[in-house]
Coordinates of N, CA and C in Angstrom, one line a residue:
X1 N 50.1 189.1 -158.9 CA 51.2 188.5 -158.2 C 52.2 189.6 -157.8
X2 N 52.8 189.3 -156.6 CA 53.8 190.3 -156.1 C 55.2 189.7 -156.3
X3 N 56.0 190.6 -156.6 CA 57.4 190.2 -156.7 C 58.0 190.2 -155.3
X4 N 59.2 189.6 -155.3 CA 59.8 189.4 -154.0 C 60.2 190.8 -153.4
X5 N 60.7 191.7 -154.2 CA 61.0 193.0 -153.7 C 59.8 193.8 -153.2
X6 N 58.7 193.6 -153.9 CA 57.5 194.3 -153.5 C 57.0 193.7 -152.1
X7 N 57.1 192.4 -152.1 CA 56.8 191.7 -150.8 C 57.7 192.1 -149.7
X8 N 59.0 192.3 -149.9 CA 59.9 192.7 -148.9 C 59.6 194.2 -148.5
X9 N 59.3 195.0 -149.5 CA 58.9 196.4 -149.2 C 57.6 196.5 -148.4
X10 N 56.6 195.7 -148.7 CA 55.4 195.6 -148.0 C 55.6 195.2 -146.6
X11 N 56.5 194.2 -146.4 CA 56.8 193.6 -145.1 C 57.5 194.7 -144.3
X12 N 58.5 195.4 -144.9 CA 59.2 196.5 -144.2 C 58.2 197.6 -143.8
X13 N 57.4 197.9 -144.7 CA 56.4 199.0 -144.4 C 55.4 198.5 -143.3
X14 N 55.0 197.3 -143.3 CA 54.2 196.8 -142.3 C 54.9 196.7 -141.0
X15 N 56.1 196.4 -140.9 CA 56.9 196.4 -139.7 C 57.1 197.8 -139.1
X16 N 57.3 198.7 -140.0 CA 57.4 200.1 -139.6 C 56.1 200.6 -139.0
X17 N 55.0 200.3 -139.7 CA 53.7 200.7 -139.2 C 53.4 200.0 -137.8
X18 N 53.9 198.7 -137.6 CA 53.7 198.1 -136.4 C 54.5 198.8 -135.3
X19 N 55.7 199.1 -135.6 CA 56.6 199.9 -134.7 C 56.0 201.2 -134.3
X20 N 55.5 201.9 -135.3 CA 54.9 203.2 -135.0 C 53.6 203.0 -134.2
X21 N 52.8 202.0 -134.5 CA 51.6 201.7 -133.8 C 52.0 201.3 -132.3
X22 N 53.0 200.6 -132.2 CA 53.5 200.2 -130.8 C 53.9 201.4 -130.0
X23 N 54.7 202.3 -130.7 CA 55.1 203.5 -130.0 C 53.9 204.4 -129.6
X24 N 53.0 204.5 -130.6 CA 51.8 205.3 -130.3 C 51.0 204.7 -129.1
X25 N 50.9 203.4 -129.1 CA 50.2 202.7 -128.0 C 50.9 203.0 -126.6
X26 N 52.3 202.9 -126.6 CA 53.0 203.2 -125.4 C 52.8 204.7 -125.0
X27 N 52.8 205.6 -126.0 CA 52.6 207.0 -125.6 C 51.2 207.2 -125.1
X28 N 50.3 206.5 -125.7 CA 48.9 206.6 -125.3 C 48.8 206.1 -123.8
X29 N 49.4 205.0 -123.5 CA 49.4 204.5 -122.1 C 50.0 205.5 -121.2
X30 N 51.2 206.1 -121.6 CA 51.8 207.2 -120.7 C 50.8 208.3 -120.5
X31 N 50.2 208.8 -121.6 CA 49.2 209.9 -121.5 C 48.1 209.5 -120.6
X32 N 47.6 208.3 -120.7 CA 46.5 207.8 -119.8 C 46.9 207.9 -118.4
X33 N 48.1 207.4 -118.1 CA 48.7 207.4 -116.7 C 48.8 208.9 -116.2
X34 N 49.3 209.7 -117.1 CA 49.4 211.1 -116.7 C 48.1 211.8 -116.4
X35 N 47.1 211.4 -117.3 CA 45.8 211.9 -117.1 C 45.2 211.5 -115.8
X36 N 45.4 210.2 -115.5 CA 44.8 209.7 -114.2 C 45.5 210.4 -113.0
X37 N 46.8 210.6 -113.1 CA 47.6 211.2 -112.1 C 47.1 212.7 -111.9
X38 N 46.9 213.3 -113.1 CA 46.4 214.7 -113.1 C 45.0 214.8 -112.5
X39 N 44.1 213.9 -112.8 CA 42.8 213.8 -112.3 C 42.8 213.6 -110.8
X40 N 43.7 212.7 -110.3 CA 43.8 212.4 -108.9 C 44.3 213.7 -108.2
X41 N 45.3 214.4 -108.7 CA 45.8 215.6 -108.1 C 44.7 216.7 -108.1
X42 N 44.0 216.8 -109.2 CA 42.9 217.7 -109.3 C 41.8 217.5 -108.2
X43 N 41.5 216.2 -108.0 CA 40.5 215.8 -107.0 C 41.1 216.1 -105.6
X44 N 42.4 215.8 -105.4 CA 43.0 216.1 -104.1 C 43.0 217.7 -103.8
X45 N 43.3 218.4 -104.9 CA 43.3 219.9 -104.8 C 41.9 220.4 -104.4
X46 N 40.9 219.8 -105.1 CA 39.5 220.3 -104.8 C 39.2 220.0 -103.3
X47 N 39.6 218.8 -102.8 CA 39.3 218.4 -101.4 C 40.0 219.4 -100.5
X48 N 41.3 219.7 -100.8 CA 42.0 220.6 -100.0 C 41.4 222.0 -100.0
X49 N 40.9 222.4 -101.1 CA 40.2 223.7 -101.2 C 39.0 223.7 -100.4
X50 N 38.2 222.6 -100.4 CA 37.0 222.6 -99.6 C 37.3 222.6 -98.1
X51 N 38.4 221.8 -97.7 CA 38.8 221.8 -96.3 C 39.2 223.2 -95.9
X52 N 40.0 223.9 -96.7 CA 40.5 225.2 -96.4 C 39.3 226.2 -96.3
X53 N 38.3 226.1 -97.2 CA 37.1 226.9 -97.1 C 36.4 226.7 -95.8
X54 N 36.2 225.4 -95.4 CA 35.6 225.1 -94.1 C 36.4 225.7 -93.0
X55 N 37.7 225.6 -93.0 CA 38.5 226.1 -91.9 C 38.4 227.6 -91.9
X56 N 38.3 228.3 -93.0 CA 38.2 229.7 -93.1 C 36.8 230.1 -92.5
X57 N 35.8 229.4 -92.8 CA 34.5 229.7 -92.3 C 34.5 229.6 -90.8
X58 N 35.1 228.5 -90.3 CA 35.2 228.3 -88.8 C 36.0 229.3 -88.2
X59 N 37.1 229.8 -88.8 CA 38.0 230.8 -88.2 C 37.2 232.1 -88.2
X60 N 36.5 232.4 -89.2 CA 35.7 233.7 -89.2 C 34.7 233.7 -88.1
X61 N 34.0 232.5 -87.9 CA 33.0 232.4 -86.9 C 33.7 232.6 -85.5
X62 N 34.8 231.9 -85.3 CA 35.5 232.0 -84.1 C 36.0 233.5 -83.8
X63 N 36.5 234.1 -84.9 CA 36.9 235.5 -84.8 C 35.8 236.4 -84.4
X64 N 34.6 236.2 -84.9 CA 33.4 237.0 -84.6 C 33.0 236.8 -83.1
X65 N 33.1 235.5 -82.7 CA 32.8 235.2 -81.3 C 33.7 235.8 -80.4
X66 N 35.0 235.8 -80.7 CA 36.0 236.4 -79.9 C 35.8 237.9 -79.8
X67 N 35.5 238.5 -81.0 CA 35.3 240.0 -81.0 C 34.1 240.3 -80.1
X68 N 33.0 239.6 -80.2 CA 31.8 239.8 -79.4 C 32.2 239.7 -77.9
X69 N 32.9 238.6 -77.6 CA 33.3 238.4 -76.2 C 34.2 239.6 -75.7
X70 N 35.1 240.0 -76.5 CA 36.0 241.2 -76.1 C 35.2 242.4 -75.9
X71 N 34.2 242.7 -76.8 CA 33.3 243.8 -76.6 C 32.6 243.8 -75.3
X72 N 32.1 242.6 -75.0 CA 31.3 242.4 -73.7 C 32.3 242.6 -72.5
X73 N 33.5 242.1 -72.6 CA 34.5 242.4 -71.5 C 34.7 243.8 -71.4
X74 N 35.0 244.5 -72.5 CA 35.2 246.0 -72.4 C 34.1 246.8 -71.8
X75 N 32.9 246.3 -72.1 CA 31.7 247.0 -71.6 C 31.6 246.8 -70.1
X76 N 32.1 245.6 -69.6 CA 32.0 245.4 -68.1 C 33.1 246.0 -67.3
X77 N 34.2 246.4 -68.0 CA 35.3 247.1 -67.3 C 35.0 248.5 -66.9
X78 N 35.5 249.0 -65.8 CA 35.2 250.4 -65.4 C 35.9 251.3 -66.4
X79 N 35.4 252.5 -66.5 CA 36.0 253.5 -67.5 C 37.5 253.7 -67.1
X80 N 38.3 254.0 -68.1 CA 39.7 254.2 -67.9 C 40.0 255.6 -67.3
X81 N 39.1 256.5 -67.4 CA 39.3 257.9 -66.9 C 38.4 258.0 -65.7
X82 N 38.8 258.8 -64.6 CA 37.9 258.9 -63.5 C 36.7 259.8 -63.8
X83 N 35.6 259.5 -63.2 CA 34.4 260.2 -63.4 C 34.4 261.6 -62.7
X84 N 35.0 261.6 -61.5 CA 35.1 262.8 -60.8 C 36.6 263.1 -60.5
X85 N 37.0 264.4 -60.7 CA 38.3 264.8 -60.4 C 38.2 265.8 -59.3
X86 N 39.2 265.7 -58.3 CA 39.3 266.7 -57.2 C 40.6 267.3 -57.3
X87 N 40.7 268.6 -57.0 CA 41.9 269.3 -57.0 C 42.1 270.2 -55.8
X88 N 43.3 270.3 -55.3 CA 43.6 271.2 -54.2 C 44.8 272.0 -54.7
X89 N 44.7 273.4 -54.5 CA 45.7 274.3 -55.0 C 46.2 275.2 -53.9
X90 N 47.4 275.6 -54.1 CA 48.0 276.6 -53.2 C 48.6 277.7 -54.1
X91 N 48.2 279.0 -53.7 CA 48.7 280.1 -54.4 C 50.0 280.6 -53.7
X92 N 51.0 280.7 -54.5 CA 52.3 281.0 -53.9 C 52.8 282.3 -54.5
X93 N 53.3 283.2 -53.6 CA 54.0 284.4 -54.0 C 55.5 284.3 -53.5
X94 N 56.4 284.8 -54.3 CA 57.8 284.6 -54.0 C 58.2 285.3 -52.7
X95 N 57.6 286.5 -52.5 CA 58.0 287.2 -51.2 C 57.3 286.7 -50.0
X96 N 56.0 286.3 -50.1 CA 55.3 286.0 -48.9 C 54.9 284.5 -48.8
X97 N 55.4 283.7 -49.6 CA 55.2 282.3 -49.7 C 53.7 282.0 -50.0
X98 N 53.0 281.3 -49.1 CA 51.6 280.9 -49.4 C 50.7 282.1 -49.2
X99 N 49.9 282.5 -50.3 CA 49.0 283.6 -50.2 C 47.6 283.2 -50.4
X100 N 47.3 282.0 -50.8 CA 45.9 281.6 -51.0 C 45.8 280.1 -51.2
X101 N 44.6 279.6 -51.1 CA 44.3 278.2 -51.3 C 43.1 278.0 -52.2
X102 N 42.9 276.8 -52.8 CA 41.8 276.5 -53.6 C 41.4 275.1 -53.5
X103 N 40.1 274.8 -53.8 CA 39.6 273.4 -53.8 C 38.6 273.3 -55.0
X104 N 38.7 272.3 -55.8 CA 37.8 272.2 -56.9 C 37.4 270.7 -57.2
X105 N 36.2 270.6 -57.8 CA 35.6 269.3 -58.1 C 35.1 269.4 -59.6
X106 N 35.5 268.5 -60.4 CA 35.1 268.4 -61.8 C 34.5 267.1 -62.1
X107 N 33.4 267.1 -62.9 CA 32.7 265.8 -63.2 C 32.8 265.6 -64.7
X108 N 33.0 264.3 -65.1 CA 33.1 263.9 -66.5 C 31.7 263.9 -67.1
X109 N 31.5 264.7 -68.1 CA 30.3 264.8 -68.9 C 30.6 264.6 -70.3
X110 N 30.3 263.4 -70.8 CA 30.7 263.0 -72.2 C 32.2 262.8 -72.2
X111 N 32.9 263.6 -72.9 CA 34.4 263.4 -72.9 C 35.1 264.6 -72.3
X112 N 34.3 265.5 -71.7 CA 34.9 266.8 -71.1 C 34.5 266.8 -69.6
X113 N 35.3 267.6 -68.9 CA 35.1 267.8 -67.5 C 34.6 269.2 -67.2
X114 N 33.5 269.3 -66.5 CA 32.9 270.5 -66.1 C 33.0 270.6 -64.6
X115 N 33.4 271.7 -64.0 CA 33.6 271.7 -62.5 C 33.5 273.0 -61.9
X116 N 33.7 273.0 -60.6 CA 33.5 274.2 -59.8 C 34.7 274.3 -58.9
X117 N 35.4 275.5 -58.8 CA 36.5 275.6 -57.9 C 36.3 276.9 -57.0
X118 N 36.6 276.7 -55.8 CA 36.5 277.8 -54.8 C 37.9 278.2 -54.4
X119 N 38.2 279.5 -54.3 CA 39.5 280.0 -53.9 C 39.4 281.0 -52.7
X120 N 40.4 281.1 -51.9 CA 40.5 282.0 -50.8 C 41.8 282.7 -50.8
X121 N 41.9 284.0 -50.9 CA 43.2 284.7 -50.9 C 43.4 285.1 -49.4
X122 N 44.5 284.6 -48.8 CA 44.8 284.9 -47.4 C 45.2 286.3 -47.2
X123 N 45.8 287.0 -48.1 CA 46.2 288.3 -47.9 C 45.1 289.3 -48.0
X124 N 44.2 289.2 -49.0 CA 43.1 290.0 -49.2 C 41.9 289.6 -48.4
X125 N 41.9 288.4 -47.9 CA 40.8 287.8 -47.2 C 39.5 287.8 -48.1
X126 N 39.7 287.5 -49.3 CA 38.6 287.4 -50.3 C 38.4 286.0 -50.8
X127 N 37.2 285.6 -51.1 CA 36.9 284.3 -51.7 C 36.5 284.5 -53.1
X128 N 36.7 283.5 -53.9 CA 36.3 283.5 -55.3 C 35.8 282.1 -55.7
X129 N 34.9 282.1 -56.7 CA 34.4 280.9 -57.3 C 34.6 280.9 -58.8
X130 N 35.1 279.7 -59.3 CA 35.4 279.6 -60.7 C 34.5 278.4 -61.2
X131 N 34.0 278.6 -62.4 CA 33.4 277.5 -63.2 C 34.5 277.0 -64.1
X132 N 34.8 275.7 -64.2 CA 35.9 275.2 -65.0 C 35.4 274.3 -66.1
X133 N 36.1 274.3 -67.2 CA 35.9 273.4 -68.3 C 37.2 272.8 -68.8
X134 N 37.3 271.5 -68.7 CA 38.6 270.9 -69.1 C 38.3 270.0 -70.4
X135 N 39.2 270.2 -71.4 CA 39.1 269.4 -72.6 C 40.4 268.7 -72.9

């Protein structure tokens, strides 16, 4: 048999355990809600990651297409430097003004110009030929 004090103590202990159990159940519910929210956010983050990866792949493909297109356009454009250069020259002397003339033609070969220039000196009445190399 239990005494009244023992019964009261058991009842108080039982009530405390019920309160603790109730608090634990509430905390468990909160934790479950947080877990669901976290799982939802994780799923959304994974979907966003997949979408961003798809966009990145599409952008890379588009960039490669644009690069190829630009290369094709550059190939179709005329060269930015002239293939043939022509020059006309005048030899000048301070005392006698114009003393000679020259004319030359150079052709682009690779990235250098190789050419030929002819000169005529009016005073000496002599002609000369030059082979030219421009870099």
